[in-house]
Amino acid sequence: MMYECRVAGTGRYVPEKVLTNADLERMVETSDEWIVKRTGIRERRIAAENESTSDLGLEAARMALNNAGLEPGDLDAIILATLTPDTYCPAGACYVQHLLGAVNACAFDLSAACTGFVYGITVGSSLVRTGLHRNVLVIGAETLSRFIDYTERNTCILFGDGAGAAVLSRAEEGSEARTLDHYLRADGAGTELIIMEGGGARRPSTHATVDEKLHFLSMQGNDVFKFATKSMQTLIETALERNGISIDDLDLVIPHQVNSRIIDSVLRKIDLPKDKIYLNLERYGNTSAASVPMALHEAVEEGRVQSGSLILLVAFGAGLTWGYNLVRW
Ligand code: UT7
């Protein structure tokens, strides 16, 4: 027997420290004008020295649980989507599980870069729908600032730190609110386009890998830009087609927050009105796996997602990976 799964609560946490475009002007050869025009970003958050990915994720998780009216002990699973875990071993999700006191939950990380939260909702929803689990916490959290080279203007202007979370629960019988459709894809032909090459099994950390700055995230911006634009458009079109719905049926699209030019270009191509897209990248930049759940939580808080709303979460990123979740709220 299959069950239905719904989103029971969301949460978000961002570190206090703000890094503005004016701050970046003092660090690399760039300008507020260039950054705003080319990306739409004005500022991002940076984790404090004593904060790591699990700390950010923990705060978002607590808020999501509270909003779902659940206790940590009610959780059956914790999925942490991140490309910046506290440690590669053990999984970052285990730190969250312990700090949260989720004594009945299994915990694991999910590595799908900026698409991580959308992958996580797909896995979590599947666990709930099969009946194996009743409550699954999906977190997207990143401390990207630890992996960014702040002398490299191509990347340091884009990325920021933060966390978002959602609790997935078995839906009561007859509930209209539920996850409706999931779609995930990957293309490993694009592994080199966004990569943190050092520190893994292929290039274990040595003085040389550090000297070569291979522990930092590197990105071929132009190629990624083209991939992002194409995949975002394809994802929205696929969601409409697969579910026999039109743009009018969608209440809100919550895309990975990466660059306002990517979003504007997609809006023009598919005739999606601007008020149907949620954007907060101006304040946070690109927070990878945290970007969609942070935006989702803010959209809920602002009343842009309400009971009965049909929403589409869309993400794309390193791997390459891309995917969507269609959800009735
Ligand atoms: O979440 C993972 C997914 N990531 C993405 O989707 C990122 C997608 N890519 C982008 O958002 C854009 O490619 C960037 C924002 C990274 C770069 O914007 P662009 O419009 O593609 O710039 P560009 O790399 O083509 O560079 C244009 C010019 C160059 O100067 P010249 O050669 O025309 O003289 C760059 O050197 O802008 C220069 N430039 C900058 N100038 C001031 C590049 N970065 C900067 C900068 N400030 N930060």
Tab-separated table of C-alpha atoms and ligand atoms in Angstrom:
chain	number	residue	atom	x	y	z
A	1	MET	CA	0.000	0.000	0.000
A	2	MET	CA	1.244	3.480	-0.866
A	3	TYR	CA	0.708	6.542	1.312
A	4	GLU	CA	0.710	10.233	0.454
A	5	CYS	CA	3.403	12.621	1.695
A	6	ARG	CA	3.035	16.310	2.528
A	7	VAL	CA	5.327	19.111	3.651
A	8	ALA	CA	4.472	19.596	7.335
A	9	GLY	CA	6.789	22.514	8.160
A	10	THR	CA	9.722	24.581	6.929
A	11	GLY	CA	12.594	26.460	8.562
A	12	ARG	CA	15.542	28.660	7.694
A	13	TYR	CA	18.679	29.981	9.330
A	14	VAL	CA	21.269	32.449	8.096
A	15	PRO	CA	24.444	33.557	9.875
A	16	GLU	CA	24.541	37.127	11.137
A	17	LYS	CA	27.589	38.370	9.261
A	18	VAL	CA	26.780	40.158	5.998
A	19	LEU	CA	29.270	40.429	3.130
A	20	THR	CA	28.187	43.260	0.832
A	21	ASN	CA	29.272	44.113	-2.697
A	22	ALA	CA	31.069	47.110	-1.199
A	23	ASP	CA	33.064	44.717	1.025
A	24	LEU	CA	34.003	42.665	-2.064
A	25	GLU	CA	35.138	45.824	-3.869
A	26	ARG	CA	37.843	46.052	-1.193
A	27	MET	CA	38.897	42.405	-1.705
A	28	VAL	CA	38.964	41.878	-5.494
A	29	GLU	CA	38.812	43.963	-8.655
A	30	THR	CA	35.041	44.296	-8.985
A	31	SER	CA	32.243	46.793	-8.460
A	32	ASP	CA	28.816	46.853	-6.909
A	33	GLU	CA	27.480	47.966	-10.285
A	34	TRP	CA	29.023	44.973	-12.134
A	35	ILE	CA	27.794	42.444	-9.567
A	36	VAL	CA	24.247	43.810	-9.450
A	37	LYS	CA	23.961	44.086	-13.228
A	38	ARG	CA	25.476	40.655	-13.994
A	39	THR	CA	23.993	38.659	-11.099
A	40	GLY	CA	21.345	40.620	-9.161
A	41	ILE	CA	23.201	39.896	-5.896
A	42	ARG	CA	23.741	42.684	-3.335
A	43	GLU	CA	24.908	40.797	-0.258
A	44	ARG	CA	25.469	37.319	1.195
A	45	ARG	CA	25.827	35.795	4.655
A	46	ILE	CA	29.058	34.355	6.046
A	47	ALA	CA	29.199	31.792	8.865
A	48	ALA	CA	30.945	32.805	12.102
A	49	GLU	CA	34.241	31.068	12.893
A	50	ASN	CA	32.572	28.766	15.391
A	51	GLU	CA	29.704	27.865	13.029
A	52	SER	CA	29.812	24.976	10.600
A	53	THR	CA	27.314	23.431	8.206
A	54	SER	CA	25.706	21.241	10.879
A	55	ASP	CA	25.183	24.273	13.157
A	56	LEU	CA	23.375	26.174	10.416
A	57	GLY	CA	21.376	23.067	9.479
A	58	LEU	CA	20.480	22.440	13.116
A	59	GLU	CA	18.854	25.873	13.511
A	60	ALA	CA	16.843	25.488	10.302
A	61	ALA	CA	15.838	21.975	11.385
A	62	ARG	CA	14.621	23.161	14.807
A	63	MET	CA	12.447	25.797	13.152
A	64	ALA	CA	11.014	23.316	10.628
A	65	LEU	CA	10.190	20.805	13.387
A	66	ASN	CA	8.570	23.513	15.469
A	67	ASN	CA	6.467	24.649	12.513
A	68	ALA	CA	5.461	21.034	11.870
A	69	GLY	CA	4.456	20.619	15.525
A	70	LEU	CA	6.834	17.673	15.943
A	71	GLU	CA	9.548	16.679	18.404
A	72	PRO	CA	13.038	15.476	17.391
A	73	GLY	CA	12.093	11.999	18.634
A	74	ASP	CA	9.314	11.840	15.997
A	75	LEU	CA	11.834	11.822	13.156
A	76	ASP	CA	12.619	8.593	11.318
A	77	ALA	CA	15.264	10.010	8.999
A	78	ILE	CA	17.475	13.074	8.540
A	79	ILE	CA	18.763	13.804	5.057
A	80	LEU	CA	21.355	16.557	4.835
A	81	ALA	CA	21.885	17.850	1.309
A	82	THR	CA	25.234	19.617	1.198
A	83	LEU	CA	28.481	19.924	-0.718
A	84	THR	CA	30.210	21.414	2.337
A	85	PRO	CA	29.714	18.887	5.163
A	86	ASP	CA	31.526	19.443	8.495
A	87	THR	CA	33.667	16.414	7.632
A	88	TYR	CA	33.661	13.911	4.790
A	89	CYS	CA	33.504	11.145	7.375
A	90	PRO	CA	31.248	10.883	9.272
A	91	ALA	CA	28.265	12.335	7.424
A	92	GLY	CA	27.236	15.872	8.398
A	93	ALA	CA	23.708	14.584	9.045
A	94	CYS	CA	25.038	12.616	12.044
A	95	TYR	CA	26.170	15.833	13.771
A	96	VAL	CA	22.689	17.294	13.253
A	97	GLN	CA	21.042	14.081	14.479
A	98	HIS	CA	23.068	14.200	17.693
A	99	LEU	CA	22.681	17.931	18.371
A	100	LEU	CA	18.960	17.731	17.652
A	101	GLY	CA	18.495	14.661	19.855
A	102	ALA	CA	16.680	12.801	17.093
A	103	VAL	CA	17.201	9.478	18.843
A	104	ASN	CA	14.991	7.428	16.503
A	105	ALA	CA	16.315	8.756	13.209
A	106	CYS	CA	18.771	7.399	10.679
A	107	ALA	CA	20.978	10.121	9.197
A	108	PHE	CA	22.842	10.494	5.942
A	109	ASP	CA	24.202	13.140	3.581
A	110	LEU	CA	23.103	13.593	0.024
A	111	SER	CA	25.573	14.976	-2.478
A	112	ALA	CA	23.917	16.584	-5.480
A	113	ALA	CA	25.339	20.122	-5.119
A	114	CYS	CA	22.779	22.857	-5.828
A	115	THR	CA	20.166	20.223	-6.742
A	116	GLY	CA	20.678	18.529	-3.360
A	117	PHE	CA	17.494	19.699	-1.650
A	118	VAL	CA	15.326	18.729	-4.622
A	119	TYR	CA	17.014	15.297	-4.670
A	120	GLY	CA	16.489	15.117	-0.891
A	121	ILE	CA	12.770	15.875	-1.078
A	122	THR	CA	12.459	13.161	-3.726
A	123	VAL	CA	14.199	10.566	-1.543
A	124	GLY	CA	12.365	11.685	1.614
A	125	SER	CA	8.981	11.688	-0.075
A	126	SER	CA	9.662	8.185	-1.408
A	127	LEU	CA	10.506	6.918	2.111
A	128	VAL	CA	7.242	8.352	3.425
A	129	ARG	CA	5.128	7.185	0.502
A	130	THR	CA	6.257	3.574	0.769
A	131	GLY	CA	5.277	3.612	4.454
A	132	LEU	CA	8.825	2.863	5.641
A	133	HIS	CA	9.038	6.220	7.418
A	134	ARG	CA	6.427	8.589	8.832
A	135	ASN	CA	8.482	11.789	9.339
A	136	VAL	CA	11.594	12.701	7.361
A	137	LEU	CA	13.628	15.886	7.825
A	138	VAL	CA	15.309	17.209	4.695
A	139	ILE	CA	17.929	19.905	5.211
A	140	GLY	CA	19.888	21.921	2.673
A	141	ALA	CA	22.837	23.601	4.414
A	142	GLU	CA	26.114	25.056	3.224
A	143	THR	CA	29.178	26.818	4.562
A	144	LEU	CA	30.485	27.632	1.111
A	145	SER	CA	32.619	30.490	2.427
A	146	ARG	CA	35.118	27.847	3.642
A	147	PHE	CA	35.641	26.612	0.069
A	148	ILE	CA	35.688	29.889	-1.840
A	149	ASP	CA	38.879	31.610	-2.915
A	150	TYR	CA	38.277	35.240	-1.949
A	151	THR	CA	40.919	36.389	-4.428
A	152	GLU	CA	38.958	34.851	-7.343
A	153	ARG	CA	36.288	37.312	-8.513
A	154	ASN	CA	34.554	34.790	-10.760
A	155	THR	CA	33.284	32.807	-7.740
A	156	CYS	CA	33.592	34.924	-4.581
A	157	ILE	CA	30.908	37.372	-5.666
A	158	LEU	CA	28.348	34.599	-6.132
A	159	PHE	CA	28.317	32.343	-3.106
A	160	GLY	CA	27.088	32.598	0.487
A	161	ASP	CA	26.267	30.518	3.575
A	162	GLY	CA	22.880	29.467	4.973
A	163	ALA	CA	20.459	26.657	5.682
A	164	GLY	CA	16.861	25.691	5.000
A	165	ALA	CA	14.832	22.660	6.009
A	166	ALA	CA	11.502	20.931	5.485
A	167	VAL	CA	9.753	18.169	7.402
A	168	LEU	CA	7.971	15.614	5.254
A	169	SER	CA	5.177	13.674	6.951
A	170	ARG	CA	2.673	11.013	5.985
A	171	ALA	CA	-0.440	12.886	4.802
A	172	GLU	CA	-3.771	12.169	6.453
A	173	GLU	CA	-6.196	10.293	4.218
A	174	GLY	CA	-8.036	12.647	1.861
A	175	SER	CA	-5.509	15.456	2.408
A	176	GLU	CA	-5.176	17.684	-0.624
A	177	ALA	CA	-1.693	18.769	0.495
A	178	ARG	CA	0.916	16.381	-0.885
A	179	THR	CA	3.989	15.907	-3.006
A	180	LEU	CA	2.779	15.305	-6.556
A	181	ASP	CA	5.708	14.696	-8.863
A	182	HIS	CA	9.494	14.399	-8.774
A	183	TYR	CA	11.948	14.458	-11.633
A	184	LEU	CA	15.729	14.068	-11.314
A	185	ARG	CA	18.484	13.972	-13.894
A	186	ALA	CA	22.304	13.982	-14.044
A	187	ASP	CA	24.971	14.297	-16.728
A	188	GLY	CA	28.452	13.397	-15.563
A	189	ALA	CA	29.919	14.626	-18.842
A	190	GLY	CA	29.890	18.004	-17.080
A	191	THR	CA	31.833	17.052	-13.937
A	192	GLU	CA	34.607	19.557	-14.676
A	193	LEU	CA	32.322	22.584	-14.964
A	194	ILE	CA	31.879	23.089	-11.205
A	195	ILE	CA	34.377	21.153	-9.134
A	196	MET	CA	36.246	20.967	-5.835
A	197	GLU	CA	39.028	18.722	-7.023
A	198	GLY	CA	41.358	18.537	-4.027
A	199	GLY	CA	40.876	16.436	-0.918
A	200	GLY	CA	39.030	13.543	-2.554
A	201	ALA	CA	40.315	10.073	-3.421
A	202	ARG	CA	41.467	11.199	-6.852
A	203	ARG	CA	43.558	14.121	-5.558
A	204	PRO	CA	44.113	13.535	-1.829
A	205	SER	CA	45.196	16.652	0.094
A	206	THR	CA	48.899	17.389	-0.137
A	207	HIS	CA	50.886	20.604	0.111
A	208	ALA	CA	50.802	20.637	-3.687
A	209	THR	CA	46.999	20.407	-3.956
A	210	VAL	CA	46.683	23.251	-1.469
A	211	ASP	CA	49.299	25.338	-3.296
A	212	GLU	CA	47.331	24.741	-6.498
A	213	LYS	CA	44.174	25.870	-4.631
A	214	LEU	CA	42.374	22.649	-5.541
A	215	HIS	CA	40.510	22.685	-2.221
A	216	PHE	CA	38.527	25.678	-3.491
A	217	LEU	CA	35.435	25.525	-5.639
A	218	SER	CA	36.170	26.327	-9.262
A	219	MET	CA	33.608	27.055	-11.930
A	220	GLN	CA	33.467	27.685	-15.664
A	221	GLY	CA	30.913	30.465	-15.321
A	222	ASN	CA	29.884	30.889	-18.950
A	223	ASP	CA	29.249	27.193	-19.608
A	224	VAL	CA	27.403	26.825	-16.324
A	225	PHE	CA	25.307	29.866	-17.201
A	226	LYS	CA	24.185	28.222	-20.450
A	227	PHE	CA	23.459	24.897	-18.724
A	228	ALA	CA	21.520	26.635	-15.933
A	229	THR	CA	19.321	28.596	-18.352
A	230	LYS	CA	18.553	25.561	-20.484
A	231	SER	CA	17.905	23.195	-17.590
A	232	MET	CA	15.635	25.621	-15.735
A	233	GLN	CA	13.500	26.101	-18.829
A	234	THR	CA	13.392	22.365	-19.580
A	235	LEU	CA	12.464	21.533	-15.992
A	236	ILE	CA	9.486	23.894	-15.944
A	237	GLU	CA	8.284	22.699	-19.352
A	238	THR	CA	8.688	19.052	-18.324
A	239	ALA	CA	6.745	19.599	-15.094
A	240	LEU	CA	3.848	21.175	-17.004
A	241	GLU	CA	3.818	18.455	-19.645
A	242	ARG	CA	4.165	15.483	-17.297
A	243	ASN	CA	1.357	16.715	-15.084
A	244	GLY	CA	-0.994	18.032	-17.764
A	245	ILE	CA	-1.046	21.529	-16.281
A	246	SER	CA	-0.421	25.034	-17.618
A	247	ILE	CA	1.517	27.986	-16.244
A	248	ASP	CA	-1.815	29.407	-15.025
A	249	ASP	CA	-2.214	26.399	-12.701
A	250	LEU	CA	1.121	27.071	-11.005
A	251	ASP	CA	0.983	29.475	-8.066
A	252	LEU	CA	4.714	29.839	-7.471
A	253	VAL	CA	7.992	28.618	-8.945
A	254	ILE	CA	10.855	28.522	-6.435
A	255	PRO	CA	14.087	28.204	-8.406
A	256	HIS	CA	17.653	27.705	-7.262
A	257	GLN	CA	18.793	31.264	-6.509
A	258	VAL	CA	21.807	31.793	-8.690
A	259	ASN	CA	21.707	34.719	-11.054
A	260	SER	CA	18.804	37.040	-11.896
A	261	ARG	CA	19.888	37.068	-15.551
A	262	ILE	CA	19.340	33.304	-15.759
A	263	ILE	CA	15.868	33.711	-14.269
A	264	ASP	CA	14.965	36.695	-16.502
A	265	SER	CA	16.039	34.830	-19.607
A	266	VAL	CA	13.871	31.820	-18.702
A	267	LEU	CA	10.901	34.050	-17.878
A	268	ARG	CA	11.103	35.590	-21.335
A	269	LYS	CA	11.337	32.225	-23.078
A	270	ILE	CA	8.389	30.545	-21.394
A	271	ASP	CA	6.094	33.511	-20.708
A	272	LEU	CA	6.104	33.004	-16.967
A	273	PRO	CA	4.894	36.167	-15.189
A	274	LYS	CA	7.495	37.599	-12.790
A	275	ASP	CA	5.088	37.469	-9.844
A	276	LYS	CA	5.022	33.666	-10.154
A	277	ILE	CA	8.679	33.321	-9.346
A	278	TYR	CA	10.198	33.687	-5.880
A	279	LEU	CA	13.543	35.454	-5.611
A	280	ASN	CA	15.689	36.323	-2.608
A	281	LEU	CA	19.144	36.005	-4.175
A	282	GLU	CA	19.672	39.755	-3.793
A	283	ARG	CA	20.140	39.130	-0.034
A	284	TYR	CA	21.889	35.753	0.066
A	285	GLY	CA	23.589	35.071	-3.276
A	286	ASN	CA	23.949	31.437	-4.302
A	287	THR	CA	23.797	29.153	-1.247
A	288	SER	CA	23.808	25.917	-3.279
A	289	ALA	CA	21.701	23.196	-1.586
A	290	ALA	CA	20.374	25.728	0.946
A	291	SER	CA	18.989	28.084	-1.657
A	292	VAL	CA	15.685	26.364	-2.515
A	293	PRO	CA	14.646	25.527	1.089
A	294	MET	CA	15.602	29.032	2.294
A	295	ALA	CA	13.482	30.558	-0.458
A	296	LEU	CA	10.655	28.104	0.217
A	297	HIS	CA	10.543	29.030	3.886
A	298	GLU	CA	10.571	32.758	3.164
A	299	ALA	CA	7.816	32.347	0.569
A	300	VAL	CA	5.693	30.526	3.166
A	301	GLU	CA	6.413	33.185	5.813
A	302	GLU	CA	5.473	35.963	3.396
A	303	GLY	CA	2.173	34.251	2.578
A	304	ARG	CA	3.126	33.589	-1.035
A	305	VAL	CA	2.611	29.872	-0.448
A	306	GLN	CA	-0.726	29.088	1.134
A	307	SER	CA	-2.915	26.097	1.758
A	308	GLY	CA	-3.856	24.712	-1.677
A	309	SER	CA	-1.024	26.474	-3.567
A	310	LEU	CA	0.597	24.504	-6.377
A	311	ILE	CA	4.330	25.096	-6.202
A	312	LEU	CA	7.283	23.960	-8.242
A	313	LEU	CA	10.794	23.685	-6.763
A	314	VAL	CA	13.442	23.792	-9.492
A	315	ALA	CA	17.189	23.303	-9.126
A	316	PHE	CA	20.329	22.645	-11.174
A	317	GLY	CA	24.032	22.539	-10.415
A	318	ALA	CA	27.293	20.646	-10.222
A	319	GLY	CA	27.413	17.068	-11.417
A	320	LEU	CA	25.810	18.198	-13.588
A	321	THR	CA	22.505	17.574	-11.835
A	322	TRP	CA	19.017	19.013	-12.196
A	323	GLY	CA	15.499	18.261	-11.025
A	324	TYR	CA	12.149	19.456	-9.742
A	325	ASN	CA	9.505	18.731	-7.092
A	326	LEU	CA	5.846	19.589	-7.751
A	327	VAL	CA	3.985	20.080	-4.469
A	328	ARG	CA	0.400	20.874	-3.487
A	329	TRP	CA	0.598	22.856	-0.252
B	1	UT7	O1	25.060	27.035	-8.417
B	1	UT7	C1	25.935	26.622	-9.412
B	1	UT7	C2	25.515	27.231	-10.654
B	1	UT7	N1	26.292	28.401	-10.919
B	1	UT7	C3	25.857	29.251	-11.850
B	1	UT7	O2	24.791	29.060	-12.376
B	1	UT7	C4	26.748	30.406	-12.231
B	1	UT7	C5	26.418	30.785	-13.618
B	1	UT7	N2	27.319	31.781	-14.164
B	1	UT7	C6	27.207	33.102	-13.882
B	1	UT7	O3	26.362	33.490	-13.103
B	1	UT7	C7	28.063	34.050	-14.648
B	1	UT7	O4	28.758	33.343	-15.645
B	1	UT7	C8	29.077	34.854	-13.779
B	1	UT7	C9	28.314	35.798	-12.870
B	1	UT7	C10	29.957	33.922	-12.970
B	1	UT7	C11	29.961	35.691	-14.692
B	1	UT7	O5	29.168	36.552	-15.482
B	1	UT7	P1	29.358	36.652	-17.062
B	1	UT7	O6	28.399	37.642	-17.537
B	1	UT7	O7	29.291	35.261	-17.612
B	1	UT7	O8	30.803	37.266	-17.155
B	1	UT7	P2	32.044	36.724	-17.983
B	1	UT7	O9	32.697	35.620	-17.226
B	1	UT7	O10	31.648	36.473	-19.407
B	1	UT7	O11	32.970	37.978	-17.935
B	1	UT7	C12	32.638	39.224	-18.601
B	1	UT7	C13	33.673	40.266	-18.226
B	1	UT7	C14	35.107	39.769	-18.382
B	1	UT7	O12	35.894	40.862	-18.775
B	1	UT7	P3	36.311	41.044	-20.329
B	1	UT7	O13	37.075	39.790	-20.672
B	1	UT7	O14	35.023	41.174	-21.080
B	1	UT7	O15	37.146	42.274	-20.295
B	1	UT7	C15	35.491	39.368	-16.975
B	1	UT7	O16	36.868	39.425	-16.761
B	1	UT7	O17	33.524	40.625	-16.839
B	1	UT7	C16	34.766	40.397	-16.164
B	1	UT7	N3	34.439	39.928	-14.807
B	1	UT7	C17	34.236	40.751	-13.768
B	1	UT7	N4	34.284	42.089	-13.669
B	1	UT7	C18	34.019	42.637	-12.483
B	1	UT7	C19	34.258	38.652	-14.374
B	1	UT7	N5	33.947	38.637	-13.069
B	1	UT7	C20	33.926	39.925	-12.667
B	1	UT7	C21	33.664	40.565	-11.441
B	1	UT7	N6	33.708	41.916	-11.395
B	1	UT7	N7	33.354	39.879	-10.330
